[in-house]
Coordinates of C-alpha atoms in Angstrom, one line a residue:
X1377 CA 30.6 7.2 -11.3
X1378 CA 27.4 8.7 -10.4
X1379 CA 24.9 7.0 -8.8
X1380 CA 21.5 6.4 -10.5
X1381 CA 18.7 8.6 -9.8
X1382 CA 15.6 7.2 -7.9
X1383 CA 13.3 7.9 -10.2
X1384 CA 15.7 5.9 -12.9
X1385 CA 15.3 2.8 -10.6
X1386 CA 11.9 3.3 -9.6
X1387 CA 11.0 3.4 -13.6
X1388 CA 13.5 0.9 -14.3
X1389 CA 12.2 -1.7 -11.4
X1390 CA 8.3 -1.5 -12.6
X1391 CA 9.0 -1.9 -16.1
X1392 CA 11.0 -5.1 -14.9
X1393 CA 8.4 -6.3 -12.2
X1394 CA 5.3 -5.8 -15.6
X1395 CA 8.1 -7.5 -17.8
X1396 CA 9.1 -10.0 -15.3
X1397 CA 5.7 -11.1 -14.4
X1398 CA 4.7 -11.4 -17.9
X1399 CA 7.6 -13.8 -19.0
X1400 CA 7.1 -15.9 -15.7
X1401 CA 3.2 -16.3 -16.1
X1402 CA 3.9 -17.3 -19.9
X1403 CA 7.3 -19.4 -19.3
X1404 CA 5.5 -21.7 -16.7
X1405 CA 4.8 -24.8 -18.8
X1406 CA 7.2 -24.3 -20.7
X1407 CA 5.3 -24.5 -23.9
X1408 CA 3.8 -21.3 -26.1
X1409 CA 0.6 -20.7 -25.5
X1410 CA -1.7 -21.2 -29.0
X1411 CA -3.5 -18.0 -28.9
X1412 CA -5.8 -19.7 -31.7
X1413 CA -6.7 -22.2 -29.2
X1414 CA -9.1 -19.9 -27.4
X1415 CA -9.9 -17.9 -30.5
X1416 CA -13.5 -18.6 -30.1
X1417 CA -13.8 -18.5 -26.0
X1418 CA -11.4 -15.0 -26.8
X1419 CA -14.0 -13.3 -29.2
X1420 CA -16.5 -14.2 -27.2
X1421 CA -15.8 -12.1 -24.2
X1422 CA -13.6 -9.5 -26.5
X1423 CA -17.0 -8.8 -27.5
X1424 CA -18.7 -8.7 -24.1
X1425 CA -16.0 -6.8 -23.3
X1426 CA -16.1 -3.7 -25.2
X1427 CA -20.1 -4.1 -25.8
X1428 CA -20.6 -3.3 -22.3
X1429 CA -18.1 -1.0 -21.6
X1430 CA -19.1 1.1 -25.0
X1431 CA -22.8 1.1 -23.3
X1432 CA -21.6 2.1 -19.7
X1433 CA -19.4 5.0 -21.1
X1434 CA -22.3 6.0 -23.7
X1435 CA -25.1 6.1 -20.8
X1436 CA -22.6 7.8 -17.8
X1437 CA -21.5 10.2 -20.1
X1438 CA -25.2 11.2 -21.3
X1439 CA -26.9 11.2 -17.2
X1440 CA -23.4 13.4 -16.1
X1441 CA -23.4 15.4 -18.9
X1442 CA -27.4 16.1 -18.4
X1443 CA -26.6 16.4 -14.6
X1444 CA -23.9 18.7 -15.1
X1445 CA -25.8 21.1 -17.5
X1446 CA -28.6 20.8 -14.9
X1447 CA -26.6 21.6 -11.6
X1448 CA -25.1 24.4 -13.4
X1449 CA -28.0 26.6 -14.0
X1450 CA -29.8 25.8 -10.9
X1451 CA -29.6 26.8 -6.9
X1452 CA -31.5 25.1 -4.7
X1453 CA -31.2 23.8 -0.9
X1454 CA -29.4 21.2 -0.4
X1455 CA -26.8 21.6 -3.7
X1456 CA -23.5 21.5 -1.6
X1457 CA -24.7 17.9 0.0
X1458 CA -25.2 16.8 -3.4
X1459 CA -22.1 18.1 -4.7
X1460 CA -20.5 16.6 -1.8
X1461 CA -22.4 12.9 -2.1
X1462 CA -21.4 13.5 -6.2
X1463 CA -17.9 13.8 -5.4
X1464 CA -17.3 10.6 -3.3
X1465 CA -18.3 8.2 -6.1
X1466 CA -15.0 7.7 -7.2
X1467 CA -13.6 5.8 -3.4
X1468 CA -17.0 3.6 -3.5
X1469 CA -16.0 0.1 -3.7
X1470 CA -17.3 -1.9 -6.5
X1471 CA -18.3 -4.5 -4.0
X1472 CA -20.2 -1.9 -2.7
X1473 CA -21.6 -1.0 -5.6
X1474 CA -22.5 -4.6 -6.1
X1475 CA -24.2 -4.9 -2.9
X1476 CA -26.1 -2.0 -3.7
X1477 CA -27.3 -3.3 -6.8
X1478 CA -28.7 -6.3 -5.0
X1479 CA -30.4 -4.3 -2.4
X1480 CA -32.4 -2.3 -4.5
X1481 CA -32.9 -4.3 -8.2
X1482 CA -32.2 -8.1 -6.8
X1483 CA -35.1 -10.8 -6.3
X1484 CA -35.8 -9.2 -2.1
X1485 CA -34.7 -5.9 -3.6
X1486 CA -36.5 -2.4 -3.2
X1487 CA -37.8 -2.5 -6.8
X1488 CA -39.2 -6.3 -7.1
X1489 CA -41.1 -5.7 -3.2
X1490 CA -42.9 -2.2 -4.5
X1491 CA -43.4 -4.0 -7.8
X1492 CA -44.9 -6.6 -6.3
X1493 CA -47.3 -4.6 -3.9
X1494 CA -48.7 -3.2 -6.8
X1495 CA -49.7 -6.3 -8.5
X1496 CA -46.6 -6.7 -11.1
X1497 CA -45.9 -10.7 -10.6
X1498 CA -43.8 -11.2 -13.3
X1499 CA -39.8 -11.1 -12.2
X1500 CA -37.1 -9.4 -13.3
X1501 CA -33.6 -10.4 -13.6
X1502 CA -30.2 -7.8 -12.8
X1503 CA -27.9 -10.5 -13.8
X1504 CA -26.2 -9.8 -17.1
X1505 CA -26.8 -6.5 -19.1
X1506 CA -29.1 -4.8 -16.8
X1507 CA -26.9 -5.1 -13.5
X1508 CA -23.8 -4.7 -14.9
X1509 CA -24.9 -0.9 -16.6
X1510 CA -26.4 0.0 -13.3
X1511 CA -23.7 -1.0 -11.3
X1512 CA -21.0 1.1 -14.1
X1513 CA -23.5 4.3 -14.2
X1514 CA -24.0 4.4 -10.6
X1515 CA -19.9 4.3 -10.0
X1516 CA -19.2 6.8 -13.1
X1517 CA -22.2 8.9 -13.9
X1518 CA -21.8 11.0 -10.8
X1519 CA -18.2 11.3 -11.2
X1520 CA -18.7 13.1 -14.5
X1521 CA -21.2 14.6 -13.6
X1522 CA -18.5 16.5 -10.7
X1523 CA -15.8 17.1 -13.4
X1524 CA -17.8 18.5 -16.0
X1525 CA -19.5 21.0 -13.1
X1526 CA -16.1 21.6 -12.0
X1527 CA -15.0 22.6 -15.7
X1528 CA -18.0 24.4 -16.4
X1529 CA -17.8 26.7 -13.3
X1530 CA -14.6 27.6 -14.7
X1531 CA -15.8 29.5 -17.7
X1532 CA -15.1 33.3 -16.9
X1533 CA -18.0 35.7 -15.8
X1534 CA -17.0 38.3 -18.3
X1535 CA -18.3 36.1 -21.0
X1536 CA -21.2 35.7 -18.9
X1537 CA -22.1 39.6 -18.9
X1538 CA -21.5 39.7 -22.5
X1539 CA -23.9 36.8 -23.5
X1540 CA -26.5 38.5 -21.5
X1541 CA -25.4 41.8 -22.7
X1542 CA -26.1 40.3 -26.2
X1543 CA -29.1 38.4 -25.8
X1544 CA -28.1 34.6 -26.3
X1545 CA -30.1 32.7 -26.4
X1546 CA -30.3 28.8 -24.4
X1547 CA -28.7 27.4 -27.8
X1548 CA -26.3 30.0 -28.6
X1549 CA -25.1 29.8 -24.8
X1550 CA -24.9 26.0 -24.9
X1551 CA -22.8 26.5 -28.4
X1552 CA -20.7 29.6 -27.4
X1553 CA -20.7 28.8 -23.7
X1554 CA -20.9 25.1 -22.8
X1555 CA -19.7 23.2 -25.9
X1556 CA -16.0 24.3 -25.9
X1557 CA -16.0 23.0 -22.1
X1558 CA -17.3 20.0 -22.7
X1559 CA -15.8 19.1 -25.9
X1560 CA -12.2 19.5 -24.2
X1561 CA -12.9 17.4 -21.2
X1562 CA -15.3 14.6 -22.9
X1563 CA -12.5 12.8 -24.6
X1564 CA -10.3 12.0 -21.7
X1565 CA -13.5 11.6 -19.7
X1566 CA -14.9 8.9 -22.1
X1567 CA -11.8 7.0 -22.4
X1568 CA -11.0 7.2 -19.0
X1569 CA -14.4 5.5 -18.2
X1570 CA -14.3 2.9 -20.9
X1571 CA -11.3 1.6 -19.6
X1572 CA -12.5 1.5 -16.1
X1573 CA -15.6 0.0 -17.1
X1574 CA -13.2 -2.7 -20.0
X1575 CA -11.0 -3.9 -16.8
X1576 CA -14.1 -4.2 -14.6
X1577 CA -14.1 -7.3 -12.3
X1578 CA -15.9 -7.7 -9.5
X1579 CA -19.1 -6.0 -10.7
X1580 CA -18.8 -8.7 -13.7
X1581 CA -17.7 -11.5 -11.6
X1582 CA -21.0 -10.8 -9.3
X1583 CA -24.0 -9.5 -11.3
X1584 CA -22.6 -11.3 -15.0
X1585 CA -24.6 -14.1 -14.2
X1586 CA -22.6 -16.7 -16.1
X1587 CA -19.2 -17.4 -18.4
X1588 CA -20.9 -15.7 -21.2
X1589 CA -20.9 -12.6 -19.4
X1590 CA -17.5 -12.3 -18.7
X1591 CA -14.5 -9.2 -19.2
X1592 CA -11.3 -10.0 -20.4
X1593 CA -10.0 -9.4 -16.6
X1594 CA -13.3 -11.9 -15.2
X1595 CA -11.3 -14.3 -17.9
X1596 CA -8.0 -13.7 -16.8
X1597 CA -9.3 -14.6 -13.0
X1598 CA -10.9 -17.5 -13.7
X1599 CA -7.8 -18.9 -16.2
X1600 CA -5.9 -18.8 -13.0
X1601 CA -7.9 -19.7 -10.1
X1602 CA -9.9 -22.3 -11.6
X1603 CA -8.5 -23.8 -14.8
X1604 CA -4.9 -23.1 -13.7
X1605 CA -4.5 -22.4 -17.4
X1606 CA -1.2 -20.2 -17.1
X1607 CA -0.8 -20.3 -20.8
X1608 CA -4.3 -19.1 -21.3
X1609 CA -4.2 -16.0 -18.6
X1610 CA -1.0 -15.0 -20.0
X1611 CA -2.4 -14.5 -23.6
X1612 CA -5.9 -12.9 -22.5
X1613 CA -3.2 -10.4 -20.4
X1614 CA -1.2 -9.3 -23.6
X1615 CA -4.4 -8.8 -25.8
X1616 CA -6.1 -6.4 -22.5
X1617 CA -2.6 -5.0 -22.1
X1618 CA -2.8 -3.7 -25.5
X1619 CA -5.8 -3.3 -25.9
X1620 CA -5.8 -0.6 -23.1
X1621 CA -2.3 0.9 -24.0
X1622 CA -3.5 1.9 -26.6
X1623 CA -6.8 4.0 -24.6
X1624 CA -4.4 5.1 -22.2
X1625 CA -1.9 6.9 -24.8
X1626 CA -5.2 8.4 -26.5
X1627 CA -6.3 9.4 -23.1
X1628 CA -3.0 11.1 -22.0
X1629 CA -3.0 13.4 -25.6
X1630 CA -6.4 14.0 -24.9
X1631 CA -6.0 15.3 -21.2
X1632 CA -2.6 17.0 -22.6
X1633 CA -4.3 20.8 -22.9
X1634 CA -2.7 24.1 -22.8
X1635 CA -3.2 26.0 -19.3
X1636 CA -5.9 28.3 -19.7
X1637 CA -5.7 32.0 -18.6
X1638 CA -6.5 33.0 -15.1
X1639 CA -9.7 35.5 -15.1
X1640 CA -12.3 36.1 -13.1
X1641 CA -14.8 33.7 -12.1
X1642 CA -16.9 35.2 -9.8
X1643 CA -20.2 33.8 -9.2
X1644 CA -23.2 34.7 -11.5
X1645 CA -26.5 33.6 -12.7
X1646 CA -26.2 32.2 -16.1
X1647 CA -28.7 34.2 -18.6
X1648 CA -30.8 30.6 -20.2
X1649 CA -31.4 29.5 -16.5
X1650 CA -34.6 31.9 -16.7
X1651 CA -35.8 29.9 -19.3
X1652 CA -39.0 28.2 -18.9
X1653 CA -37.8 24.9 -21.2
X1654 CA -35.2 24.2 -19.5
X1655 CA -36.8 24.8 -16.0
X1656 CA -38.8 21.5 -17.3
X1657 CA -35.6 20.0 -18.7
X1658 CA -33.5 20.5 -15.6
X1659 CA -36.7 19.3 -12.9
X1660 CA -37.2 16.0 -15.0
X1661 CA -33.0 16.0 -15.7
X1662 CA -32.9 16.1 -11.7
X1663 CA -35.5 13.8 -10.7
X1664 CA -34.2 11.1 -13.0
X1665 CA -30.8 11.3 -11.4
X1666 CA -32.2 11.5 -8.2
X1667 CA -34.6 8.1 -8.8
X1668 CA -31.7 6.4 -10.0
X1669 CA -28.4 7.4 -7.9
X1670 CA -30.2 7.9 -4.6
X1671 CA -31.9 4.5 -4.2
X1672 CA -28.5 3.0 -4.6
X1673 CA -26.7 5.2 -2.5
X1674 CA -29.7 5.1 0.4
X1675 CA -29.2 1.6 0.3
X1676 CA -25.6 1.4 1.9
X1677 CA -27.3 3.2 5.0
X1678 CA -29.8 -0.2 5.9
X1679 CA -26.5 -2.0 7.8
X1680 CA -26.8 0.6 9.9
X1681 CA -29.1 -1.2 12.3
X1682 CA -26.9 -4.1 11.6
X1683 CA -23.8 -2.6 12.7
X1684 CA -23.4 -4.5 15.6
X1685 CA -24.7 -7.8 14.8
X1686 CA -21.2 -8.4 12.5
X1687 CA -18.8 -7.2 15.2
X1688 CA -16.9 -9.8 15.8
X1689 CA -13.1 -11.4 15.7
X1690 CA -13.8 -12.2 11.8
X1691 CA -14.2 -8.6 11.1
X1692 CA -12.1 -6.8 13.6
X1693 CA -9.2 -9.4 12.1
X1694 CA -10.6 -7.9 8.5
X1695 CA -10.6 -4.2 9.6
X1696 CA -7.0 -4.7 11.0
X1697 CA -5.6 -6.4 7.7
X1698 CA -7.4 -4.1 5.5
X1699 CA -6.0 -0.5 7.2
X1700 CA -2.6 -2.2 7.4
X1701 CA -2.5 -3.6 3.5
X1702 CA -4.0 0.1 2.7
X1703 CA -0.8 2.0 4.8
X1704 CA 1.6 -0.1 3.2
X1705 CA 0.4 0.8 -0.2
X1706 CA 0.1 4.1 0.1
X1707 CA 3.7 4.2 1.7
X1708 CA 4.6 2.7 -1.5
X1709 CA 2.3 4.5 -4.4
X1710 CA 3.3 7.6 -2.8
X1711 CA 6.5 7.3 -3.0
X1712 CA 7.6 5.7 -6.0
X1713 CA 5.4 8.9 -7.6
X1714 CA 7.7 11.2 -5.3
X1715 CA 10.8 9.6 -7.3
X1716 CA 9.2 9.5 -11.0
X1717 CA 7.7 13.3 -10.6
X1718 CA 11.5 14.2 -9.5
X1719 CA 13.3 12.5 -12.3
X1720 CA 10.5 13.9 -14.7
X1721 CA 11.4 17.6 -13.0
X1722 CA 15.2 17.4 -14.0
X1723 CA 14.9 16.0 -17.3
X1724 CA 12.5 18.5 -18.2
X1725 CA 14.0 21.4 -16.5
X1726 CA 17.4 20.9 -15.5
X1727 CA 18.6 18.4 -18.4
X1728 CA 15.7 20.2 -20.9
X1729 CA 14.8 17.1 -22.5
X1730 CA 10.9 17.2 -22.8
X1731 CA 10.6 13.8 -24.1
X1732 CA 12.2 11.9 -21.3
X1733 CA 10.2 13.9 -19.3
X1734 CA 6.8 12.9 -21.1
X1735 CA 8.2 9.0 -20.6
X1736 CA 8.5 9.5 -17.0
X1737 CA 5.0 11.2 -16.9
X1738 CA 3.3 8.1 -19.3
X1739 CA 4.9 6.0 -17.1
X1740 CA 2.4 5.9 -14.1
X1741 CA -0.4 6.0 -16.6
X1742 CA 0.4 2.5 -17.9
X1743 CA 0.1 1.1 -14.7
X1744 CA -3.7 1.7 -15.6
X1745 CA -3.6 -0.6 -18.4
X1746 CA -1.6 -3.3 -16.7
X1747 CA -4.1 -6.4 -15.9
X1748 CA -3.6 -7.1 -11.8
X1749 CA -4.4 -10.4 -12.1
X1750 CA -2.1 -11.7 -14.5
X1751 CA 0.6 -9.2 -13.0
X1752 CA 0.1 -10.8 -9.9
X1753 CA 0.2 -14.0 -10.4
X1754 CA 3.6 -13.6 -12.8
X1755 CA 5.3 -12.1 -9.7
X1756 CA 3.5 -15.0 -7.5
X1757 CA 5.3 -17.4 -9.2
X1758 CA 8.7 -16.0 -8.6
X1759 CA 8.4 -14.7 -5.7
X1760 CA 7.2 -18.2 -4.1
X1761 CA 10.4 -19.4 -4.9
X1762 CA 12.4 -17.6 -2.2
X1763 CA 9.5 -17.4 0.2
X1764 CA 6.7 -19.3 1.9
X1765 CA 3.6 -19.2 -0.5
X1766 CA 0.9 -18.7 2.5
X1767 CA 3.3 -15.5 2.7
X1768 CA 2.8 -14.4 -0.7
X1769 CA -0.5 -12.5 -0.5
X1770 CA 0.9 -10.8 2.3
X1771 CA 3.6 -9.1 0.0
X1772 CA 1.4 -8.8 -3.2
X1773 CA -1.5 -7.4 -2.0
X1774 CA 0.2 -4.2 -1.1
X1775 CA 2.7 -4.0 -4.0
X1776 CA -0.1 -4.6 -6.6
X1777 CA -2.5 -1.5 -4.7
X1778 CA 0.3 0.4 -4.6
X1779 CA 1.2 0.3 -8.1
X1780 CA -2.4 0.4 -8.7
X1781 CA -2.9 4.0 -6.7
X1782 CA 1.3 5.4 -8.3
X1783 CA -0.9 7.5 -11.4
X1784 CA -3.0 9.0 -8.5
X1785 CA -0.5 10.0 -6.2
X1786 CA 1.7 11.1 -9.6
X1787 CA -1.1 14.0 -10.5
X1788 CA -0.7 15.6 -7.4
X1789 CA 3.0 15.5 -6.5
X1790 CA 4.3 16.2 -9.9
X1791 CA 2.6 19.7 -10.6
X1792 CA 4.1 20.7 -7.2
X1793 CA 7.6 19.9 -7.2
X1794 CA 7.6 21.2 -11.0
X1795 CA 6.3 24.6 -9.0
X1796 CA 8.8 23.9 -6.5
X1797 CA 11.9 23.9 -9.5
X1798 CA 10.1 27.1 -10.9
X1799 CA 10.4 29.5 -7.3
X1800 CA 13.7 28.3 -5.5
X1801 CA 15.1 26.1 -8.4
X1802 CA 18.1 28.3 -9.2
X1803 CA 18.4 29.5 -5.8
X1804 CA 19.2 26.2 -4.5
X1805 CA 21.4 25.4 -7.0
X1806 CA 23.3 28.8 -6.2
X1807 CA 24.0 27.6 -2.8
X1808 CA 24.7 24.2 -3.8
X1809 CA 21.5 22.5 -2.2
X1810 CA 21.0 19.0 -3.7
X1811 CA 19.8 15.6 -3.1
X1812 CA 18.1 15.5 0.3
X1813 CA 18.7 18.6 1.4
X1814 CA 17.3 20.0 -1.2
X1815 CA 13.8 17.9 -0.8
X1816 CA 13.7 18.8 3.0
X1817 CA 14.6 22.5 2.5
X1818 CA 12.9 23.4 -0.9
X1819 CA 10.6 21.0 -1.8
X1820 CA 8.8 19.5 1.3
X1821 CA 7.0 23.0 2.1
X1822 CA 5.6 22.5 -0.7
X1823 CA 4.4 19.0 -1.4
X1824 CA 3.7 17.9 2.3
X1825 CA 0.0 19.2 1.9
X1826 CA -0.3 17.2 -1.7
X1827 CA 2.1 14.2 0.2
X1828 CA -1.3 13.6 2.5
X1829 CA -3.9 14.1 0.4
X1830 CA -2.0 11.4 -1.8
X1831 CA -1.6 9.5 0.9
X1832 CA -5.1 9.5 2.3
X1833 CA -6.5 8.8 -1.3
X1834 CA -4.4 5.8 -2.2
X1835 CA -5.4 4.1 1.3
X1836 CA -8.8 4.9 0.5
X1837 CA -8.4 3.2 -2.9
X1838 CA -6.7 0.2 -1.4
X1839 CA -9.4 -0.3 1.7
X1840 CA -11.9 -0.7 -0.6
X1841 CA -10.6 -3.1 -3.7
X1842 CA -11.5 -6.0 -4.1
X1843 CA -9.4 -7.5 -6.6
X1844 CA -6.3 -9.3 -5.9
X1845 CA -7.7 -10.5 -2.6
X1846 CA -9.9 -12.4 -4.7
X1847 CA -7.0 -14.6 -5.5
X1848 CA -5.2 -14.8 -2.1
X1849 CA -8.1 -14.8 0.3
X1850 CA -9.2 -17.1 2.7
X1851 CA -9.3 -18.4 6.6
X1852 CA -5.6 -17.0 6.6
X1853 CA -6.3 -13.8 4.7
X1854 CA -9.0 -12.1 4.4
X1855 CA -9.9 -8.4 4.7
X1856 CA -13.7 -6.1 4.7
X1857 CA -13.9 -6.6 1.0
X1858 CA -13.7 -10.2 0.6
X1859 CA -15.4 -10.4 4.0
X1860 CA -18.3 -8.4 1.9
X1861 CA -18.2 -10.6 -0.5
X1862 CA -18.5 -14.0 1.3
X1863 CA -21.6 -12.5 2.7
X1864 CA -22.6 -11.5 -0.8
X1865 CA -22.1 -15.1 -1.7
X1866 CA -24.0 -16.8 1.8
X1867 CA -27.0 -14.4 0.5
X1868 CA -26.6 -13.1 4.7
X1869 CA -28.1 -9.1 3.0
X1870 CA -28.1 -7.5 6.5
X1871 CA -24.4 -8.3 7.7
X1872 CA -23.2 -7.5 3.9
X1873 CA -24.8 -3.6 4.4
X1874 CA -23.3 -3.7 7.7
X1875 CA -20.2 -4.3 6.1
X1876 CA -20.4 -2.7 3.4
X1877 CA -21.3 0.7 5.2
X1878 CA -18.3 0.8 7.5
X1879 CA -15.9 0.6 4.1
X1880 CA -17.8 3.3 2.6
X1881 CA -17.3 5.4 6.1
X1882 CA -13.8 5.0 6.2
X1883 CA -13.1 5.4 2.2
X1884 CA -15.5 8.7 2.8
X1885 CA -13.4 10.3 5.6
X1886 CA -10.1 9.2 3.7
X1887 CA -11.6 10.9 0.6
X1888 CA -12.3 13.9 2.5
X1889 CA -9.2 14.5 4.1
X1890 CA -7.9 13.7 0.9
X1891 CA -9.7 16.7 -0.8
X1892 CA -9.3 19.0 1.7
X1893 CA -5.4 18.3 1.8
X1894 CA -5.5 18.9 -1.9
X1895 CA -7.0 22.2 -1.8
X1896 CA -5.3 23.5 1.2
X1897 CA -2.8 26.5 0.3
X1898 CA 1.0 26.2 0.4

């Protein structure tokens, strides 16, 4: 008998950790949990829920659509720094983004001191509504805003000449020109927001201001850590788990496209950026984006002067735990995406069953939709019976950000080896080249550049969560984030953006190497 294939038992033991966790966290009483028990509690923050994450996706899409139009038809010094700074939103911790929040809107912020220099006395609150949105547009709206460019500069120059050639105008370009781009990429755009902004935790948890501001994953935290209401966590996880299955299949059709053809896309000014309107559009477009994003951003750079004040064995003991949590993770997202992109490779080309193949490239996508919380605390509760449970955080932490980081490392391993199959695929199988030789010899050119820029972005996306180690830390365990956070908490503002700046230094460098990896040739 044949053995398995790896990417078999790699899809077969996560759909068995989600199932296995799930049964565990529900079985623990022993009783069914009455979902109509916490039918009112439920709607309640169902309805926060998706109220504020149907605001955040309207008002990120609307700035980085704005943005996008704007950075298109303008050059100016300085544009390749704020391309750059636009493209490193999406490693920013949300404890970052938290901290920056405070810095800038809080009751000592930037706003409330220049407010009250000129006079305004009365105060302003962040907590609820108005911190949470902030905190979501500042994390999204410039990520958008770097896709859509990126989409938009894709639009082929002929069709450039010809609109000039024929005299469009700024609404027949925007129609012709711009519309087609943006209606293709909004979709997965918006739902890929909305369910960033529906699972959101630690921005809620910090700037929510109360239970009645809390997300279904807020809910699911505080079910287990401080009501120790396992029947409870376990329903809220099956109605999010749902909930966001269902945005993630709508998202995967939507980002399903036909490849465009390859033309040239030289660069060229477009014809409507010599209009006078939209000169005025794109300066107050501009200087909007810059009054809102660069306050925020600015305000990681005030621990600088602190840097040395928080060095200490707390946070060298943090830095340690959070670099080694982050290389385990990757090890782990990187390759249990290696194994599912190779199984989805030979059912689609070698065994020519497109199906299994799309189950096998879903697969990683679900992992989106999967609450952590719940997950983890399912697989706590079996794992602590075959190991110490001081131990436990120590295996979960990196299992959890690994999974978490597997649809990441998936989109750039599985185009490659699928490229791979495509060049050398029947020469290899001429000579008779399989298994491991056939990684080392064929496929390994090829994906090693991918491999690292995987591999750099995972750890990057590990270093700075702060999720699960909301659960598991303490004196025993603790890393930068939750570190961040306790500082957060003791209201100490100069050690936080201390703190806070060395994770967005190291995320930065990891995201760089990361993209540079990624765009490096063969």
């Amino acid at each position: 008998m044949k053995l398995p294939h790896p990417g078999s038992l790699v899809a077969f033991a996560i759909v068995a950790l989600v199932a296995g966790g799930f049964i565990a966290l529900a079985t623990i009483g022993g009783e069914k949990p009455a979902l109509l028990s916490i039918g009112p509690y439920l709607w309640r923050v169902l309805a926060f829920s998706l109220i504020q994450a149907a605001l955040s996706t309207i008002l990120s899409l609307s700035l980085g659509v704005a943005l996008a139009l704007a950075l298109a038809r303008r050059r100016f010094p300085g544009r390749d720094l704020v391309l750059a700074l636009l493209g490193t939103t999406m490693v920013i911790p949300t404890i970052v983004a938290v901290f920056a929040v405070f810095a800038v809107y809080g009751r000592s912020g930037w706003i409330t001191q220049a407010l009250s220099f000129l006079g305004w006395k009365e105060s302003f609150s962040i907590f609820g509504y108005p911190g949470i949105l902030i905190a979501h547009v500042f994390l999204n709206a410039p990520y958008v805003t770097r896709i859509l460019l990126d989409s938009l500069s894709l639009v082929p120059s002929e069709q450039w000449r010809l609109a000039s050639a024929f005299g469009f105008k700024p609404s027949h370009i925007f129609r012709h020109l711009d519309w087609p781009v943006l209606r293709a990429e909004l979709p997965g755009l918006a739902g890929l927001v909305f369910l960033l902004c529906f699972k959101s935790f630690a921005i809620v948890l910090a700037l929510g201001g109360g239970p009645s501001r809390s997300t279904l994953e807020v809910a699911i935290y505080e079910a287990l850590k401080i009501d120790l209401d396992f029947g409870r966590a376990a329903w809220l996880a099956l109605i999010q788990l749902a909930i966001c299955l269902t945005l993630t299949g709508v998202l995967n059709w939507a980002l399903t496209r036909p490849p465009t053809t390859h033309t040239i896309r030289g660069l060229i000014q477009r014809p409507d950026a010599k209009n006078k309107n939209l000169k005025i559009l794109d300066a107050v477009v501009l200087a909007a984006g810059t009054l809102f994003i660069a306050p925020l951003a600015l305000s990681m750079l005030t621990g600088l002067s602190h840097m040395l004040d928080v060095i200490d064995i707390d946070l060298l003991r943090a830095f340690v735990t959070s670099v080694t949590i982050a290389i385990i993770a990757a090890t782990i997202a990187c390759f249990l995406a290696l194994a599912l992109a190779s199984s989805a490779r030979r059912w689609r080309v070698a065994l020519r069953s497109p199906r299994m193949a799309a189950f096998y490239d879903f697969l990683p996508n679900t992992l989106l939709a999967v609450p952590p919380f719940a997950l983890t605390a399912g697989l706590f509760l079996i794992v602590r019976r075959f190991t110490d449970p001081s131990a436990a955080g120590l295996i979960l932490l990196p299992l959890i950000n690994g999974l978490a980081a597997v649809p990441f490392a998936y989109r750039s391993l599985a185009p490659r080896l699928l490229t791979a199959e495509e060049r050398y695929g029947r020469v290899a199988a001429s000579l008779g080249i399989t298994g491991v030789n056939k990684l080392t010899i064929m496929d390994w050119p090829l994906i090693k550049r991918p491999f690292g820029a995987a591999f750099a972005l995972a750890m990057a996306l590990s270093f700075g969560d702060f999720g699960i180690i909301a659960l598991f830390g303490g004196q025993e365990l603790i890393t930068l984030p939750y570190l961040l956070f306790e500082r957060l908490g003791a209201y100490r503002l100069d050690e936080a953006s201390a703190i806070g700046l060395l994770i967005v230094l190291v995320a930065f460098l990891l995201a760089n190497a990361s993209g540079r990896l990624s765009h490096a040739g063969d």
